[in-house]
Short mmCIF file of C-alpha atoms in Angstrom, two decimals:
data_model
loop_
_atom_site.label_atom_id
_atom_site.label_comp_id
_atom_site.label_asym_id
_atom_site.label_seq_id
_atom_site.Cartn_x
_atom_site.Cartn_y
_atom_site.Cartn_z
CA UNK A 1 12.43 -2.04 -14.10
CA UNK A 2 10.34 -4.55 -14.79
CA UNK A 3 6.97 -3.14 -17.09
CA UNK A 4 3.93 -5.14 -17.82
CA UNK A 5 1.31 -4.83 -20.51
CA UNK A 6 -2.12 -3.30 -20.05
CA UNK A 7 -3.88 -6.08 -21.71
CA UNK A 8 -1.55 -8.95 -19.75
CA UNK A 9 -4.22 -11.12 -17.71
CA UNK A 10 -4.28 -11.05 -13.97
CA UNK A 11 -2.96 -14.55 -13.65
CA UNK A 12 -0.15 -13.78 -15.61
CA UNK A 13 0.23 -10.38 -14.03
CA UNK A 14 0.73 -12.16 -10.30
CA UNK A 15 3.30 -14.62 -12.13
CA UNK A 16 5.50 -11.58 -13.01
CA UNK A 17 5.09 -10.22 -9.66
CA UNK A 18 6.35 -13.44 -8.16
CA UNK A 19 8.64 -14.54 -10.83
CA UNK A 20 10.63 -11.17 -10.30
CA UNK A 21 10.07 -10.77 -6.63
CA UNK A 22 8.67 -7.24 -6.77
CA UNK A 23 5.49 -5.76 -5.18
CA UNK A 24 4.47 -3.34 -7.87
CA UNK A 25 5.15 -2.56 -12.07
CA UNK A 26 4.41 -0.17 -14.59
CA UNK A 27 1.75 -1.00 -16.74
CA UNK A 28 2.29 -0.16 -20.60
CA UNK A 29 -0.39 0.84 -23.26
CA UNK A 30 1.05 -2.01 -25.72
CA UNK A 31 -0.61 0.43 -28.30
CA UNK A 32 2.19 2.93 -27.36
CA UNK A 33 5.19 0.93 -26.03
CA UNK A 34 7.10 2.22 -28.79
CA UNK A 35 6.32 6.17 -28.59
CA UNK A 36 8.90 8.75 -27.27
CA UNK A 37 6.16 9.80 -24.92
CA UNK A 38 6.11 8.46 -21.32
CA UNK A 39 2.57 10.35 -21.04
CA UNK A 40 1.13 7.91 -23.75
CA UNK A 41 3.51 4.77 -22.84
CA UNK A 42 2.36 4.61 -18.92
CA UNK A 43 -1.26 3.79 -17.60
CA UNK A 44 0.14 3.48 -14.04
CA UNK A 45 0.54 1.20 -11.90
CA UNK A 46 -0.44 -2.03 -10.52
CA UNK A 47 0.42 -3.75 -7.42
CA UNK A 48 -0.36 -6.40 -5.24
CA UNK A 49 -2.67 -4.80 -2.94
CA UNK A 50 -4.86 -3.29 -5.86
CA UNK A 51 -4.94 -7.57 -7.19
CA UNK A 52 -5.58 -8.19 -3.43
CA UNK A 53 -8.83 -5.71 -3.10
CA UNK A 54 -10.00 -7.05 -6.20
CA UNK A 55 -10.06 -10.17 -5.56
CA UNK A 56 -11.68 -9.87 -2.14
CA UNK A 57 -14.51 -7.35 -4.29
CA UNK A 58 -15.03 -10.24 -6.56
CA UNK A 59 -15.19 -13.36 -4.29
CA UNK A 60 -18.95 -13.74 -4.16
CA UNK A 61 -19.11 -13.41 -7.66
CA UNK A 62 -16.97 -15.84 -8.46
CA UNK A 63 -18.07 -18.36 -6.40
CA UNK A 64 -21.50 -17.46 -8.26
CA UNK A 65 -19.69 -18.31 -11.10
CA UNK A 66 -17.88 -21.36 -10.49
CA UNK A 67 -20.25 -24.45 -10.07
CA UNK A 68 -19.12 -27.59 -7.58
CA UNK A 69 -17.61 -29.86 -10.48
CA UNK A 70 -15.50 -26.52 -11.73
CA UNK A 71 -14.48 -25.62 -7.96
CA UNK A 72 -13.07 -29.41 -7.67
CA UNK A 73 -10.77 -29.32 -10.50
CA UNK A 74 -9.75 -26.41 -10.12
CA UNK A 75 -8.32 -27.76 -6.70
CA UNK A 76 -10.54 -26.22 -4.56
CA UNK A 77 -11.67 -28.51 -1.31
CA UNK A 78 -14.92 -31.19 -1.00
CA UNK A 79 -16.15 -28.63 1.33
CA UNK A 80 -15.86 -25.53 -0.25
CA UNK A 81 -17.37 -27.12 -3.59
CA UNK A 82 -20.63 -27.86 -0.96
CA UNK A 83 -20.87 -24.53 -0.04
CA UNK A 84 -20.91 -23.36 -3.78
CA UNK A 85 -23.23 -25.39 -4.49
CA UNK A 86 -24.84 -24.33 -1.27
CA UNK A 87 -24.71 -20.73 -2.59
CA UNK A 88 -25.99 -21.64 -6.02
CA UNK A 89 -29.39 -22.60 -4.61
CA UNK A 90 -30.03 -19.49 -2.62
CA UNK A 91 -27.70 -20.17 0.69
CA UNK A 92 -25.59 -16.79 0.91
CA UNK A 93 -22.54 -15.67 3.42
CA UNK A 94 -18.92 -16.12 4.22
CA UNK A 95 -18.98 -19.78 4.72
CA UNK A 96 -20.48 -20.10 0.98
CA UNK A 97 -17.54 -18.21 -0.90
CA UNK A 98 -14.51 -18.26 1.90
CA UNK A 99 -13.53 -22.09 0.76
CA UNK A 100 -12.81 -20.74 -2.73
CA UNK A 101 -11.33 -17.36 -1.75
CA UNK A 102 -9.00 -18.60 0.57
CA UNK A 103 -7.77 -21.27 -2.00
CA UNK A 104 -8.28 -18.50 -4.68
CA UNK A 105 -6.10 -15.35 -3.51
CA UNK A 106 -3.22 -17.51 -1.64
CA UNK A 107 -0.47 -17.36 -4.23
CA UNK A 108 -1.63 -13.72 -5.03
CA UNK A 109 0.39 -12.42 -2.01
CA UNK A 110 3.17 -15.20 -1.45
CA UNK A 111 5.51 -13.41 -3.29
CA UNK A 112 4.53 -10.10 -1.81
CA UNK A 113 5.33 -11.56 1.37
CA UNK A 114 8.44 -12.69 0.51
CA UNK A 115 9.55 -9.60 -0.69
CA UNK A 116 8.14 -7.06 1.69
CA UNK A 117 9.96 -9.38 4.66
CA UNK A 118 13.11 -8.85 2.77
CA UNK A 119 13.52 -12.56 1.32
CA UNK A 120 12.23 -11.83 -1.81
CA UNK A 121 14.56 -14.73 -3.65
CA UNK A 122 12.21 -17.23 -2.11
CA UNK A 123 9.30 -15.68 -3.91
CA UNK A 124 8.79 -17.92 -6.57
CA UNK A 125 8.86 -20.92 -4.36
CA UNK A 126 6.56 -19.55 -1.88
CA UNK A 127 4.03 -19.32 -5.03
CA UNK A 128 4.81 -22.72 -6.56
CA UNK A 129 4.38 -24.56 -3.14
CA UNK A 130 1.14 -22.18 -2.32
CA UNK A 131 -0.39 -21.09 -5.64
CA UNK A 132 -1.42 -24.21 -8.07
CA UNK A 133 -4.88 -23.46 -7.03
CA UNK A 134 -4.98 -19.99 -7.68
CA UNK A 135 -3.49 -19.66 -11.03
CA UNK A 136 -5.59 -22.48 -11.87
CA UNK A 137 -9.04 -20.41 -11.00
CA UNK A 138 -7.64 -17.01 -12.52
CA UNK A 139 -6.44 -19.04 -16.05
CA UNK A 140 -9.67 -20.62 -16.31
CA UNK A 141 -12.55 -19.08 -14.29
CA UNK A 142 -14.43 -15.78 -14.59
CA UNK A 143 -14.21 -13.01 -13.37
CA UNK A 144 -10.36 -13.97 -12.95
CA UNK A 145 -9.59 -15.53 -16.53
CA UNK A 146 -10.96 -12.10 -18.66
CA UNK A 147 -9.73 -9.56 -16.22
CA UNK A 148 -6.69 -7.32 -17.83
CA UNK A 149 -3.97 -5.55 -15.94
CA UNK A 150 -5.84 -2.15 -17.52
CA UNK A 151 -8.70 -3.12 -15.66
CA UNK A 152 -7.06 -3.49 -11.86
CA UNK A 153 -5.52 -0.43 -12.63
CA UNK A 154 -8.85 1.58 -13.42
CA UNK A 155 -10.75 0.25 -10.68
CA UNK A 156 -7.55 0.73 -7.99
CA UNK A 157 -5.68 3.71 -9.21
CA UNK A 158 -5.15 5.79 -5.89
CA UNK A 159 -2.29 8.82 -7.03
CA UNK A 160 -0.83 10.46 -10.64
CA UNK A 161 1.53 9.13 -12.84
CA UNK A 162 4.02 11.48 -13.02
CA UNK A 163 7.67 10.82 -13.30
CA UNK A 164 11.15 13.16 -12.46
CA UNK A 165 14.17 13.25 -14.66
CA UNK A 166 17.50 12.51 -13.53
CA UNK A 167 18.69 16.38 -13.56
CA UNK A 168 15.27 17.49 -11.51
CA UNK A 169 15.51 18.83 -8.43
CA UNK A 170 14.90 17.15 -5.09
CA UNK A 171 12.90 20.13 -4.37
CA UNK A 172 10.84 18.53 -7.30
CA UNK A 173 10.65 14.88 -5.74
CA UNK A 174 9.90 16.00 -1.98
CA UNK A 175 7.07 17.84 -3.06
CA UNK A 176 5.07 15.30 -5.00
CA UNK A 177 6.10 12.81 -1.87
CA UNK A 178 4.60 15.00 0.51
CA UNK A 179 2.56 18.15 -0.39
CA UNK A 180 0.70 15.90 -3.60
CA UNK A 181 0.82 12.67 -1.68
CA UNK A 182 2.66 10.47 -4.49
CA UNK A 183 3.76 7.04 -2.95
CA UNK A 184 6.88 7.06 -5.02
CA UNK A 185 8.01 8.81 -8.04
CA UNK A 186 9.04 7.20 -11.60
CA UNK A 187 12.56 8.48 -12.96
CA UNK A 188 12.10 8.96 -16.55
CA UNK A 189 15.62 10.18 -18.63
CA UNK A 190 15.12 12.59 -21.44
CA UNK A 191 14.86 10.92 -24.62
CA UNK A 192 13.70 7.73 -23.28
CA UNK A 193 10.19 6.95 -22.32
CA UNK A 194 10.79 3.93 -20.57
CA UNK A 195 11.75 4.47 -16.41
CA UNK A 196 15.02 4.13 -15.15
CA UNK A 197 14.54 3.89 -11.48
CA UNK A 198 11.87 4.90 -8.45
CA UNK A 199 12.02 7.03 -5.85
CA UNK A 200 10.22 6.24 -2.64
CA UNK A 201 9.15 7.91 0.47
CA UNK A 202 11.37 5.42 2.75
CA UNK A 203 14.29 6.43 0.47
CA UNK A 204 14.25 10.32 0.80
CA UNK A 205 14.30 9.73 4.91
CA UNK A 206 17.02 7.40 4.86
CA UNK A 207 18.24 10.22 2.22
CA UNK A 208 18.24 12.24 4.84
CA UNK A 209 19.14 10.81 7.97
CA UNK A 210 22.85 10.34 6.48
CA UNK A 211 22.49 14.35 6.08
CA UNK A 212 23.47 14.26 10.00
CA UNK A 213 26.06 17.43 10.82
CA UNK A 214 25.16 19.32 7.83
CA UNK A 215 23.73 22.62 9.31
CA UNK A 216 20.02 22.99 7.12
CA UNK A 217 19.86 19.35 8.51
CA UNK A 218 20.78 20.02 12.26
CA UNK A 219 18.80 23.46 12.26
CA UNK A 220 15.80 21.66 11.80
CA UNK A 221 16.01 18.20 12.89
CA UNK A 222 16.87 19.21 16.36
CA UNK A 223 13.66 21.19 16.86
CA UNK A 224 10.84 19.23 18.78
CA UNK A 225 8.49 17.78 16.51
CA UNK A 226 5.89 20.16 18.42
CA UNK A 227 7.80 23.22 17.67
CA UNK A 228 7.42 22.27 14.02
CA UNK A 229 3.19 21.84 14.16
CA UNK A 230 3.86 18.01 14.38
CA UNK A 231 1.58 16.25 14.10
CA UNK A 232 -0.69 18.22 11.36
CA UNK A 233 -3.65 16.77 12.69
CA UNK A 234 -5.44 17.23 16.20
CA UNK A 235 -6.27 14.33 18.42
CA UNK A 236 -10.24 13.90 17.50
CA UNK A 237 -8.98 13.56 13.53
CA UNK A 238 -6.78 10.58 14.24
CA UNK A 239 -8.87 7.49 12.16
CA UNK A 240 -8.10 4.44 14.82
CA UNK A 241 -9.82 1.43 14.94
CA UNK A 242 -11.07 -0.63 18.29
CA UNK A 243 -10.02 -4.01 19.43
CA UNK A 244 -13.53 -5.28 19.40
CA UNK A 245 -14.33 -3.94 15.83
CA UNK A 246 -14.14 -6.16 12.76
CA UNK A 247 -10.76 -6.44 10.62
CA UNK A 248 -13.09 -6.21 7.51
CA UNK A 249 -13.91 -2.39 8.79
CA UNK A 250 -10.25 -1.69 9.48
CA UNK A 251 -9.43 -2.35 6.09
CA UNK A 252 -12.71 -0.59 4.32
CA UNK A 253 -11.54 2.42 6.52
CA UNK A 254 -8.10 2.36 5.37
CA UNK A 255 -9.37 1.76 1.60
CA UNK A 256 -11.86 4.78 2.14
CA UNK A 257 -9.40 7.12 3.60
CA UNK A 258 -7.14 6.49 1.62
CA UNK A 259 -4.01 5.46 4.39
CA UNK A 260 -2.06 2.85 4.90
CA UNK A 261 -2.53 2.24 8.58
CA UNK A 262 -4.46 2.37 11.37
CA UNK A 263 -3.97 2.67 15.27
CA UNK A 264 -5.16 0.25 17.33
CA UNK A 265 -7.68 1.67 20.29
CA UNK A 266 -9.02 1.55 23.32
CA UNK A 267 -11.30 4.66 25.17
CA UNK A 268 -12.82 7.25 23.43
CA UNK A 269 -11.51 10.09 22.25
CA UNK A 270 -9.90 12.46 23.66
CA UNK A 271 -8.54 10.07 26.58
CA UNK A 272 -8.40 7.08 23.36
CA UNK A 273 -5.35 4.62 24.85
CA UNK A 274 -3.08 2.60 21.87
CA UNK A 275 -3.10 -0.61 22.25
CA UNK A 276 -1.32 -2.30 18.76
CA UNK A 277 -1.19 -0.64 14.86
CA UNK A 278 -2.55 -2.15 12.14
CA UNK A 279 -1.28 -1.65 8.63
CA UNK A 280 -2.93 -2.40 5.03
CA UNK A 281 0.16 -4.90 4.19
CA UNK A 282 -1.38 -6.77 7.16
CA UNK A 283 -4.74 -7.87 4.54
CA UNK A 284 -2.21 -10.72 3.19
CA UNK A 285 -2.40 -12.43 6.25
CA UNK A 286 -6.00 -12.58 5.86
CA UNK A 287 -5.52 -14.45 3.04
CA UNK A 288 -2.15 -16.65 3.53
CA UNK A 289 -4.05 -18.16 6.82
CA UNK A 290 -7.51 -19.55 5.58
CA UNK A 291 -8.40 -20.46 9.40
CA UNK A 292 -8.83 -16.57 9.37
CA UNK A 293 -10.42 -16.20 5.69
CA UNK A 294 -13.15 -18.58 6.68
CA UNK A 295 -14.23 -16.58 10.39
CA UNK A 296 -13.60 -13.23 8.06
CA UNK A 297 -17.16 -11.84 8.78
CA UNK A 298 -17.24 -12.12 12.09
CA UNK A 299 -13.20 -11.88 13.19
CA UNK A 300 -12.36 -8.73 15.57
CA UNK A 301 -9.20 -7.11 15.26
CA UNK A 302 -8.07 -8.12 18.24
CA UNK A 303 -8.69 -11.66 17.18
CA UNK A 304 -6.76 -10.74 14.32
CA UNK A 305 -3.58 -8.91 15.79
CA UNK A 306 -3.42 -11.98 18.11
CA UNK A 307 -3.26 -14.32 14.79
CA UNK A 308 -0.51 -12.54 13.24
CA UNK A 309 1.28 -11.25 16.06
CA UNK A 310 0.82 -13.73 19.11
CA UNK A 311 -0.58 -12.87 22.09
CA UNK A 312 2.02 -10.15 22.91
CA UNK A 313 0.94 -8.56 20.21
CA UNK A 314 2.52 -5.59 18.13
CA UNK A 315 4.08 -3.21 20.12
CA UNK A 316 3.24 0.21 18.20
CA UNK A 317 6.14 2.95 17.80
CA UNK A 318 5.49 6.17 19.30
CA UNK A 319 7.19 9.14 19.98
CA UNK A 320 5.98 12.26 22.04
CA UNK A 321 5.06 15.52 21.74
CA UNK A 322 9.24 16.82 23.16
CA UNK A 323 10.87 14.22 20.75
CA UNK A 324 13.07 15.71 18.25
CA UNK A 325 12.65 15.51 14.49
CA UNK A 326 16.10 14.14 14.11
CA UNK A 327 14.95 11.44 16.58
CA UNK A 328 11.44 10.69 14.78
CA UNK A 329 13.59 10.28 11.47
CA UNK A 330 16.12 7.88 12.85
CA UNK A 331 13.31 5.39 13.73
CA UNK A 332 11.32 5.91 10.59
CA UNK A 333 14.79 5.07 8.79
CA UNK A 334 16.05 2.05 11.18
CA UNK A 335 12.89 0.35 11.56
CA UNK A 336 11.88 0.98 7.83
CA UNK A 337 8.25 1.50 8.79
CA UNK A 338 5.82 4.46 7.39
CA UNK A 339 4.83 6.12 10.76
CA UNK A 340 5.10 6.93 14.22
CA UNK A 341 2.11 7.38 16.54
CA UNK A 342 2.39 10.27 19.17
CA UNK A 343 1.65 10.07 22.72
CA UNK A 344 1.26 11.69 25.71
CA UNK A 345 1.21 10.74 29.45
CA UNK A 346 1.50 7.47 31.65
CA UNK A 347 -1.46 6.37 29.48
CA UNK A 348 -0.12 6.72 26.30
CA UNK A 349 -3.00 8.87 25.17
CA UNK A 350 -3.48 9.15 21.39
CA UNK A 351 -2.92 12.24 20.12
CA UNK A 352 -1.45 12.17 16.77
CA UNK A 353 0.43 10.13 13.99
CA UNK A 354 3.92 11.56 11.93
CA UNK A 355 3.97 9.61 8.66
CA UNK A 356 7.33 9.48 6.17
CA UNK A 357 5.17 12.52 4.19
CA UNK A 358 5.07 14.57 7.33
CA UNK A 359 8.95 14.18 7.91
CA UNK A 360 9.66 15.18 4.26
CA UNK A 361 7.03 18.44 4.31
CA UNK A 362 9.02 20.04 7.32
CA UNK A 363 12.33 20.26 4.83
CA UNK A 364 10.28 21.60 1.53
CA UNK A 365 8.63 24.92 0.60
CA UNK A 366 6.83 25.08 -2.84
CA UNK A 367 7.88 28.37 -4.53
CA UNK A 368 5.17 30.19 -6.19
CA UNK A 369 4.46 28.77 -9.46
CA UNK A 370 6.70 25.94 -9.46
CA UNK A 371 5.17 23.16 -10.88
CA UNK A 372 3.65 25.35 -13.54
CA UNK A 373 7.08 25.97 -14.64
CA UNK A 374 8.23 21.99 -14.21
CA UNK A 375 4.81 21.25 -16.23
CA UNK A 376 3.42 24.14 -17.86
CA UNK A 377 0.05 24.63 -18.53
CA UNK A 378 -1.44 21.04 -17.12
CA UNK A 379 0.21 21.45 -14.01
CA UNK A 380 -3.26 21.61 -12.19
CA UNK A 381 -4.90 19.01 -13.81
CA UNK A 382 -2.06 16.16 -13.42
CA UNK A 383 -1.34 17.14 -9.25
#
């Protein structure tokens, strides 16, 4: 497991990220790294999304920041060093900060992309060929150059830090994966702060679609997902999105809500029609294609799906109300994706969503008092 340091810089942070073609570390309290604790060893952790938000939160102010001359060496194009200097004499907007940004936040997400399309050898290439200009704003340039790993982490820390040991029960790791919403959960051994391994949400269902012909498995997989309250929510509480909406409000709802994705709409609701899905991974593209970056203000989602998808689009995966667990589980766990949209008639009619948390809450109970015996007294306050 590769851990980083609380007080590492950002540019340095995204190198490691690259360098070791992984999405997300640990970050360590280098005041602790050597304590027996894990509670006083761990801050959390930081990913590429949170460095992705962040930058996007900071662009204006650091093309504030940077003047023309410091924009050009720092690789950044004659026309984007016009429109800072544009923007330093009162002109304000996405044209005026989008010529940095794009140049600014590309080699933030190569590797990311690398890895998340399953090519993550190729990561540190993709940020070489993409990311001279980048590292060279974040090394030398505020906001980028003073920012910490601690600080990403404050700003962007969405869920606990709270690790298993190898001899807890999976009772133990479905719980905090579905019931208190953990995206994956640290292994920590007993005697040794430092983690071993994670646990993720993808990795339980895959856990248990090989649990095929074992008879817990079978009693309940077989059910319709209807017959088991699926989905938890009813059709008006779907969060979608419209074609004809901007991207930039797809992603603020998906940062406000806390979710990763979104359905693409049409209609209102009830009677909304899917059209496409749109997930939070998808932001990167924003930012690897700077044809997009520049029109970001004003670019629909539609606009956008087309960009990244083609004109066909993104064919969303749905299921419907009559399809079986087992069945919803065999395409969260084959197409490695995080959910499944549920429809209903010739239309496809919205009506729902079944998410990898959903799938993992229909096979766990929480006893009465169980976490207060797993963590005693601060049970509460850490879930």
């Amino acid at each position: 497991v590769i851990e980083i340091l609380a007080d590492t810089p950002i540019g340095d942070v995204v190198k490691i990220l690259s360098e070791s073609n992984i999405l997300s570390a640990p970050v360590v309290d280098p005041d602790c790294r050597n304590t027996a604790d894990w509670r006083k060893r761990y801050l959390g952790i930081v990913d590429y999304s949170a460095i992705i938000v962040w930058v996007l939160h900071n662009a204006e102010i650091a093309a504030v920041a940077l003047s023309a001359t410091s924009a050009a060496a720092a690789g950044v194009g004659t026309g984007a060093a016009g429109a800072l200097g544009a923007l330093s004499i009162g002109a304000s907007g996405p044209v005026a900060v989008a010529g940095l940004t794009a140049a600014a936040v590309t080699a933030a997400v190569a590797g990311g992309v690398a890895a998340d399309k399953g090519i993550g050898r190729n990561a540190p290439t993709a940020a070489d060929n993409l990311g001279e200009d980048f590292y060279k704003v974040i090394l030398r340039e505020e906001p980028f150059k003073s920012t910490t790993a601690k600080s990403i982490l404050k700003s962007y820390r969405w869920a606990p830090f709270i690790p298993v040991g190898p001899d807890s029960s999976m009772l133990s790791v479905m719980l905090l994966l579905s019931k208190y919403r953990l995206r994956n959960v640290p292994v920590i051994e007993s005697g040794n702060p430092s983690i071993r391994n994670y646990i993720t949400q993808s990795a339980v269902v895959q856990g248990l679609q090989r649990c095929k012909g074992r008879d817990w498995f079978d009693l309940i997989s077989s059910r319709p997902i209807s017959d088991l309250g699926l989905p938890y929510m009813s059709p008006d509480q779907v969060v979608s999105v419209e074609e004809n909406e901007l991207i930039l409000e797809a992603f603020e709802k998906m940062k406000e809500r806390q979710i990763g994705g979104l359905p693409v709409t049409e209609g209102a609701s009830p009677g909304r029609r899917i059209l496409g899905n749109i997930s939070m991974r998808d932001m990167r593209f924003l930012l690897l294609k700077p044809h997009l970056f520049n029109n970001l203000r004003k670019l629909t989602v539609k606009e956008f799906m087309a960009a990244i998808d083609g004109p066909a689009g993104r064919t969303p995966i749905t299921c419907v109300p009559d399809s079986t667990l087992g069945a919803a589980i065999d395409t969260l766990a084959s197409k490695g994706i995080h959910r499944i949209y549920v429809t209903a008639g010739e239309q496809r009619e919205l009506i729902g969503v079944i998410t990898l948390r959903d799938v993992i809450a229909c096979f766990v109970n929480e006893p009465p008092n169980f976490f207060d015996d797993y963590f005693g007294f601060s049970a509460q306050e850490i879930l």
